[in-house]
Short mmCIF file of C-alpha atoms in Angstrom, two decimals:
data_model
loop_
_atom_site.label_atom_id
_atom_site.label_comp_id
_atom_site.label_asym_id
_atom_site.label_seq_id
_atom_site.Cartn_x
_atom_site.Cartn_y
_atom_site.Cartn_z
CA MET A 74 9.58 -10.27 -10.04
CA ALA A 75 11.63 -7.12 -9.61
CA SER A 76 12.55 -5.90 -13.02
CA GLY A 77 16.12 -4.80 -13.21
CA ASP A 78 18.03 -1.75 -12.12
CA GLY A 79 15.69 1.15 -12.90
CA LEU A 80 14.65 3.65 -10.24
CA TYR A 81 11.15 2.16 -10.15
CA ALA A 82 12.48 -1.37 -9.60
CA ARG A 83 14.93 -0.16 -6.93
CA MET A 84 12.09 1.60 -5.09
CA PHE A 85 10.05 -1.61 -5.04
CA GLN A 86 13.06 -3.65 -3.91
CA ARG A 87 13.34 -1.38 -0.88
CA HIS A 88 9.59 -1.12 -0.34
CA SER A 89 9.43 -4.91 -0.36
CA HIS A 90 11.22 -4.91 3.00
CA PRO A 91 8.58 -6.13 5.48
CA PHE A 92 8.98 -3.10 7.76
CA SER A 93 8.34 -0.69 4.89
CA ALA A 94 5.30 -2.55 3.58
CA TRP A 95 3.60 -3.16 6.93
CA SER A 96 4.32 0.30 8.33
CA ARG A 97 2.89 1.92 5.21
CA LEU A 98 -0.31 -0.12 5.42
CA LEU A 99 -0.70 0.55 9.14
CA SER A 100 -0.15 4.27 8.53
CA ALA A 101 -3.28 4.59 6.38
CA PRO A 102 -5.38 5.90 9.31
CA LEU A 103 -3.03 8.88 9.56
CA LEU A 104 -4.66 10.25 6.40
CA LEU A 105 -7.80 10.93 8.43
CA VAL A 106 -6.15 12.91 11.23
CA PRO A 107 -5.91 16.30 9.47
CA LEU A 108 -9.51 15.98 8.31
CA TRP A 109 -10.77 15.15 11.78
CA THR A 110 -8.71 17.83 13.56
CA ARG A 111 -8.91 20.47 10.79
CA ARG A 112 -5.16 20.89 11.17
CA TRP A 113 -4.29 20.83 7.49
CA TRP A 114 -0.58 21.36 8.13
CA LEU A 115 -0.48 17.78 9.46
CA TYR A 116 -0.54 16.63 5.84
CA LEU A 117 3.08 17.86 5.54
CA PRO A 118 4.65 15.34 7.95
CA ILE A 119 2.18 12.64 6.90
CA GLY A 120 3.00 13.24 3.23
CA ALA A 121 6.72 13.20 4.02
CA TRP A 122 6.28 9.87 5.83
CA PHE A 123 4.44 8.32 2.88
CA ALA A 124 7.09 9.66 0.47
CA VAL A 125 10.07 8.38 2.47
CA ASN A 126 8.55 5.09 3.62
CA PRO A 127 9.02 3.10 0.38
CA VAL A 128 12.75 3.87 0.25
CA MET A 129 13.80 4.16 3.91
CA THR A 130 14.64 0.49 4.39
CA PRO A 131 17.32 -1.61 2.77
CA GLN A 132 16.45 -4.01 0.02
CA ALA A 133 14.68 -7.12 1.26
CA HIS A 134 16.99 -10.11 1.02
CA ASP A 135 14.68 -12.76 2.45
CA MET A 136 11.80 -13.64 0.14
CA SER A 137 9.90 -15.65 2.77
CA SER A 138 7.91 -12.68 4.10
CA PHE A 139 4.34 -12.35 2.86
CA ALA A 140 4.79 -8.57 2.64
CA THR A 141 7.94 -8.95 0.52
CA GLN A 142 6.20 -11.33 -1.86
CA ALA A 143 3.19 -9.02 -2.09
CA MET A 144 5.24 -5.90 -2.87
CA LEU A 145 7.30 -7.65 -5.54
CA GLY A 146 4.12 -9.10 -7.02
CA GLU A 147 2.63 -5.59 -7.04
CA GLU A 148 5.68 -4.31 -8.88
CA SER A 149 5.15 -6.99 -11.53
CA TRP A 150 1.42 -6.24 -11.73
CA SER A 151 2.05 -2.51 -12.12
CA HIS A 152 3.64 -3.17 -15.52
CA ASP A 153 0.35 -4.65 -16.80
CA PRO A 154 -2.54 -3.73 -14.46
CA THR A 155 -5.23 -4.98 -16.81
CA SER A 156 -3.81 -8.50 -16.48
CA GLU A 157 -5.53 -8.87 -13.09
CA PRO A 158 -9.09 -7.48 -13.28
CA THR A 159 -9.84 -8.63 -9.73
CA VAL A 160 -7.04 -6.44 -8.41
CA LEU A 161 -8.38 -3.48 -10.39
CA ALA A 162 -11.83 -4.01 -8.89
CA LEU A 163 -10.43 -4.36 -5.37
CA THR A 164 -8.34 -1.23 -5.84
CA SER A 165 -11.42 0.72 -6.93
CA VAL A 166 -13.50 -0.42 -3.97
CA ALA A 167 -10.62 0.06 -1.52
CA SER A 168 -10.02 3.59 -2.82
CA ALA A 169 -13.72 4.42 -2.54
CA SER A 170 -13.81 3.11 1.03
CA LEU A 171 -10.80 5.26 1.96
CA VAL A 172 -12.42 8.33 0.43
CA GLY A 173 -15.59 7.49 2.38
CA ALA A 174 -13.52 7.20 5.56
CA MET A 175 -11.96 10.57 4.86
CA VAL A 176 -15.35 12.19 4.33
CA ALA A 177 -16.61 10.60 7.55
CA ALA A 178 -13.55 11.90 9.40
CA TYR A 179 -14.21 15.42 8.11
CA GLN A 180 -17.82 15.10 9.32
CA HIS A 181 -16.65 13.69 12.70
CA LYS A 182 -18.50 10.41 12.14
CA LYS A 183 -16.25 8.04 14.03
CA GLY A 184 -18.07 4.85 13.01
CA GLY A 185 -17.89 5.68 9.31
CA ALA A 186 -14.25 6.68 9.56
CA ILE A 187 -13.32 3.45 11.33
CA ALA A 188 -15.43 1.25 9.06
CA GLY A 189 -14.14 2.85 5.86
CA THR A 190 -10.54 2.54 7.01
CA ALA A 191 -11.04 -1.09 8.08
CA VAL A 192 -12.57 -1.96 4.69
CA PHE A 193 -9.68 -0.22 2.92
CA MET A 194 -7.08 -2.12 4.93
CA ALA A 195 -8.85 -5.48 4.55
CA LEU A 196 -9.16 -5.05 0.78
CA THR A 197 -5.52 -3.99 0.60
CA LEU A 198 -4.52 -7.21 2.35
CA TRP A 199 -6.63 -9.15 -0.15
CA GLU A 200 -4.74 -7.36 -2.94
CA TRP A 201 -1.49 -8.31 -1.25
CA LYS A 202 -2.59 -11.95 -1.30
CA LEU A 203 -3.24 -11.72 -5.05
CA PHE A 204 0.09 -9.97 -5.64
CA ALA A 205 1.95 -12.65 -3.67
CA ALA A 206 0.17 -15.35 -5.69
CA ARG A 207 1.21 -13.58 -8.90
CA LEU A 208 4.84 -13.54 -7.79
CA ALA A 209 4.65 -17.25 -6.91
CA ARG A 210 3.27 -18.05 -10.38
CA GLU A 211 6.02 -16.02 -12.05
CA THR A 212 8.83 -17.57 -10.03
CA ARG A 213 7.59 -21.09 -10.81
CA ARG A 214 7.67 -20.46 -14.56
CA PRO A 215 10.52 -22.20 -16.34
CA GLY A 216 13.17 -20.13 -18.05
#
Protein backbone atom coordinates (compact mmCIF):
# COMPACT_ATOMS: atom_id res chain seq x y z
CA MET A 1 0.00 0.00 0.00
CA ALA A 2 1.20 3.54 -0.60
CA SER A 3 3.03 4.64 2.47
CA GLY A 4 2.14 8.14 3.46
CA ASP A 5 3.08 11.57 2.24
CA GLY A 6 6.79 11.30 1.44
CA LEU A 7 8.16 12.20 -1.98
CA TYR A 8 8.76 8.53 -2.75
CA ALA A 9 5.17 7.59 -1.90
CA ARG A 10 3.79 10.54 -3.89
CA MET A 11 5.84 9.47 -6.92
CA PHE A 12 4.40 5.96 -6.74
CA GLN A 13 0.86 7.30 -6.28
CA ARG A 14 1.24 9.18 -9.56
CA HIS A 15 3.12 6.36 -11.30
CA SER A 16 0.31 4.01 -10.31
CA HIS A 17 -1.93 5.80 -12.81
CA PRO A 18 -2.52 3.22 -15.57
CA PHE A 19 -1.31 5.55 -18.33
CA SER A 20 1.99 6.14 -16.57
CA ALA A 21 2.62 2.48 -15.83
CA TRP A 22 1.68 1.10 -19.24
CA SER A 23 3.41 3.84 -21.23
CA ARG A 24 6.62 3.33 -19.27
CA LEU A 25 6.58 -0.42 -19.91
CA LEU A 26 5.81 0.04 -23.60
CA SER A 27 8.62 2.59 -23.87
CA ALA A 28 11.31 0.05 -22.98
CA PRO A 29 12.20 -0.59 -26.66
CA LEU A 30 13.19 3.08 -26.95
CA LEU A 31 16.32 2.24 -24.95
CA LEU A 32 17.63 0.33 -27.96
CA VAL A 33 17.19 3.10 -30.53
CA PRO A 34 20.36 5.09 -29.76
CA LEU A 35 22.40 1.89 -29.75
CA TRP A 36 21.01 0.75 -33.08
CA THR A 37 21.32 4.16 -34.77
CA ARG A 38 24.54 5.25 -33.03
CA ARG A 39 22.82 8.55 -32.32
CA TRP A 40 23.80 8.85 -28.67
CA TRP A 41 22.08 12.20 -28.24
CA LEU A 42 18.76 10.33 -28.46
CA TYR A 43 19.35 9.23 -24.87
CA LEU A 44 18.59 12.83 -23.79
CA PRO A 45 14.90 12.87 -24.82
CA ILE A 46 14.50 9.19 -23.91
CA GLY A 47 16.01 9.82 -20.47
CA ALA A 48 13.79 12.87 -20.02
CA TRP A 49 10.74 10.76 -20.91
CA PHE A 50 11.66 8.08 -18.38
CA ALA A 51 12.31 10.75 -15.72
CA VAL A 52 9.03 12.60 -16.26
CA ASN A 53 6.82 9.56 -16.90
CA PRO A 54 6.35 8.45 -13.27
CA VAL A 55 5.11 11.88 -12.20
CA MET A 56 3.34 13.27 -15.27
CA THR A 57 -0.08 11.85 -14.46
CA PRO A 58 -2.40 12.62 -11.58
CA GLN A 59 -2.70 10.23 -8.70
CA ALA A 60 -4.68 7.11 -9.55
CA HIS A 61 -8.04 7.20 -7.81
CA ASP A 62 -9.47 3.94 -9.11
CA MET A 63 -7.77 0.86 -7.68
CA SER A 64 -9.40 -1.56 -10.13
CA SER A 65 -6.65 -1.29 -12.75
CA PHE A 66 -4.10 -4.10 -12.83
CA ALA A 67 -1.35 -1.55 -13.51
CA THR A 68 -2.38 0.54 -10.49
CA GLN A 69 -2.37 -2.49 -8.23
CA ALA A 70 1.01 -3.59 -9.58
CA MET A 71 2.67 -0.19 -9.07
CA LEU A 72 1.36 0.16 -5.52
CA GLY A 73 2.45 -3.40 -4.77
CA GLU A 74 5.89 -2.54 -6.16
CA GLU A 75 6.06 0.47 -3.88
CA SER A 76 5.34 -1.79 -0.91
CA TRP A 77 7.88 -4.38 -2.10
CA SER A 78 10.57 -1.73 -2.55
CA HIS A 79 10.62 -1.19 1.23
CA ASP A 80 11.66 -4.84 1.76
CA PRO A 81 12.89 -6.38 -1.53
CA THR A 82 14.23 -9.52 0.12
CA SER A 83 10.68 -10.40 1.20
CA GLU A 84 9.92 -11.65 -2.32
CA PRO A 85 12.86 -13.73 -3.63
CA THR A 86 10.94 -14.63 -6.79
CA VAL A 87 10.68 -10.96 -7.71
CA LEU A 88 14.40 -10.51 -7.12
CA ALA A 89 15.14 -13.45 -9.43
CA LEU A 90 12.76 -12.16 -12.10
CA THR A 91 14.29 -8.70 -11.86
CA SER A 92 17.77 -10.14 -12.35
CA VAL A 93 16.77 -12.18 -15.40
CA ALA A 94 14.71 -9.33 -16.85
CA SER A 95 17.63 -6.92 -16.44
CA ALA A 96 20.02 -9.38 -18.06
CA SER A 97 17.64 -9.85 -20.99
CA LEU A 98 17.38 -6.07 -21.48
CA VAL A 99 21.17 -5.74 -21.42
CA GLY A 100 21.34 -8.58 -23.96
CA ALA A 101 18.80 -6.76 -26.13
CA MET A 102 20.88 -3.60 -25.91
CA VAL A 103 24.05 -5.44 -26.93
CA ALA A 104 22.17 -7.05 -29.82
CA ALA A 105 20.88 -3.63 -30.91
CA TYR A 106 24.42 -2.24 -30.88
CA GLN A 107 25.52 -5.21 -33.03
CA HIS A 108 22.50 -4.74 -35.36
CA LYS A 109 21.15 -8.20 -34.54
CA LYS A 110 17.44 -7.59 -34.93
CA GLY A 111 16.33 -11.02 -33.71
CA GLY A 112 18.36 -10.77 -30.50
CA ALA A 113 17.18 -7.24 -29.86
CA ILE A 114 13.53 -8.19 -30.32
CA ALA A 115 13.82 -11.41 -28.31
CA GLY A 116 15.67 -9.76 -25.42
CA THR A 117 13.15 -6.93 -25.26
CA ALA A 118 10.20 -9.35 -25.42
CA VAL A 119 11.66 -11.43 -22.58
CA PHE A 120 12.25 -8.28 -20.53
CA MET A 121 8.67 -7.09 -21.03
CA ALA A 122 7.15 -10.53 -20.34
CA LEU A 123 9.13 -10.90 -17.12
CA THR A 124 8.18 -7.37 -16.10
CA LEU A 125 4.51 -8.28 -16.52
CA TRP A 126 5.10 -11.37 -14.37
CA GLU A 127 6.63 -9.09 -11.72
CA TRP A 128 3.58 -6.85 -12.00
CA LYS A 129 1.37 -9.87 -11.31
CA LEU A 130 3.37 -10.64 -8.16
CA PHE A 131 3.26 -7.00 -7.06
CA ALA A 132 -0.51 -6.87 -7.55
CA ALA A 133 -0.87 -10.09 -5.53
CA ARG A 134 1.24 -8.55 -2.77
CA LEU A 135 -1.01 -5.49 -2.65
CA ALA A 136 -4.10 -7.73 -2.52
CA ARG A 137 -2.63 -9.66 0.43
CA GLU A 138 -1.80 -6.44 2.26
CA THR A 139 -5.21 -4.87 1.72
CA ARG A 140 -6.96 -8.01 2.99
CA ARG A 141 -5.03 -7.96 6.26
CA PRO A 142 -7.09 -6.87 9.25
CA GLY A 143 -6.16 -3.71 11.07
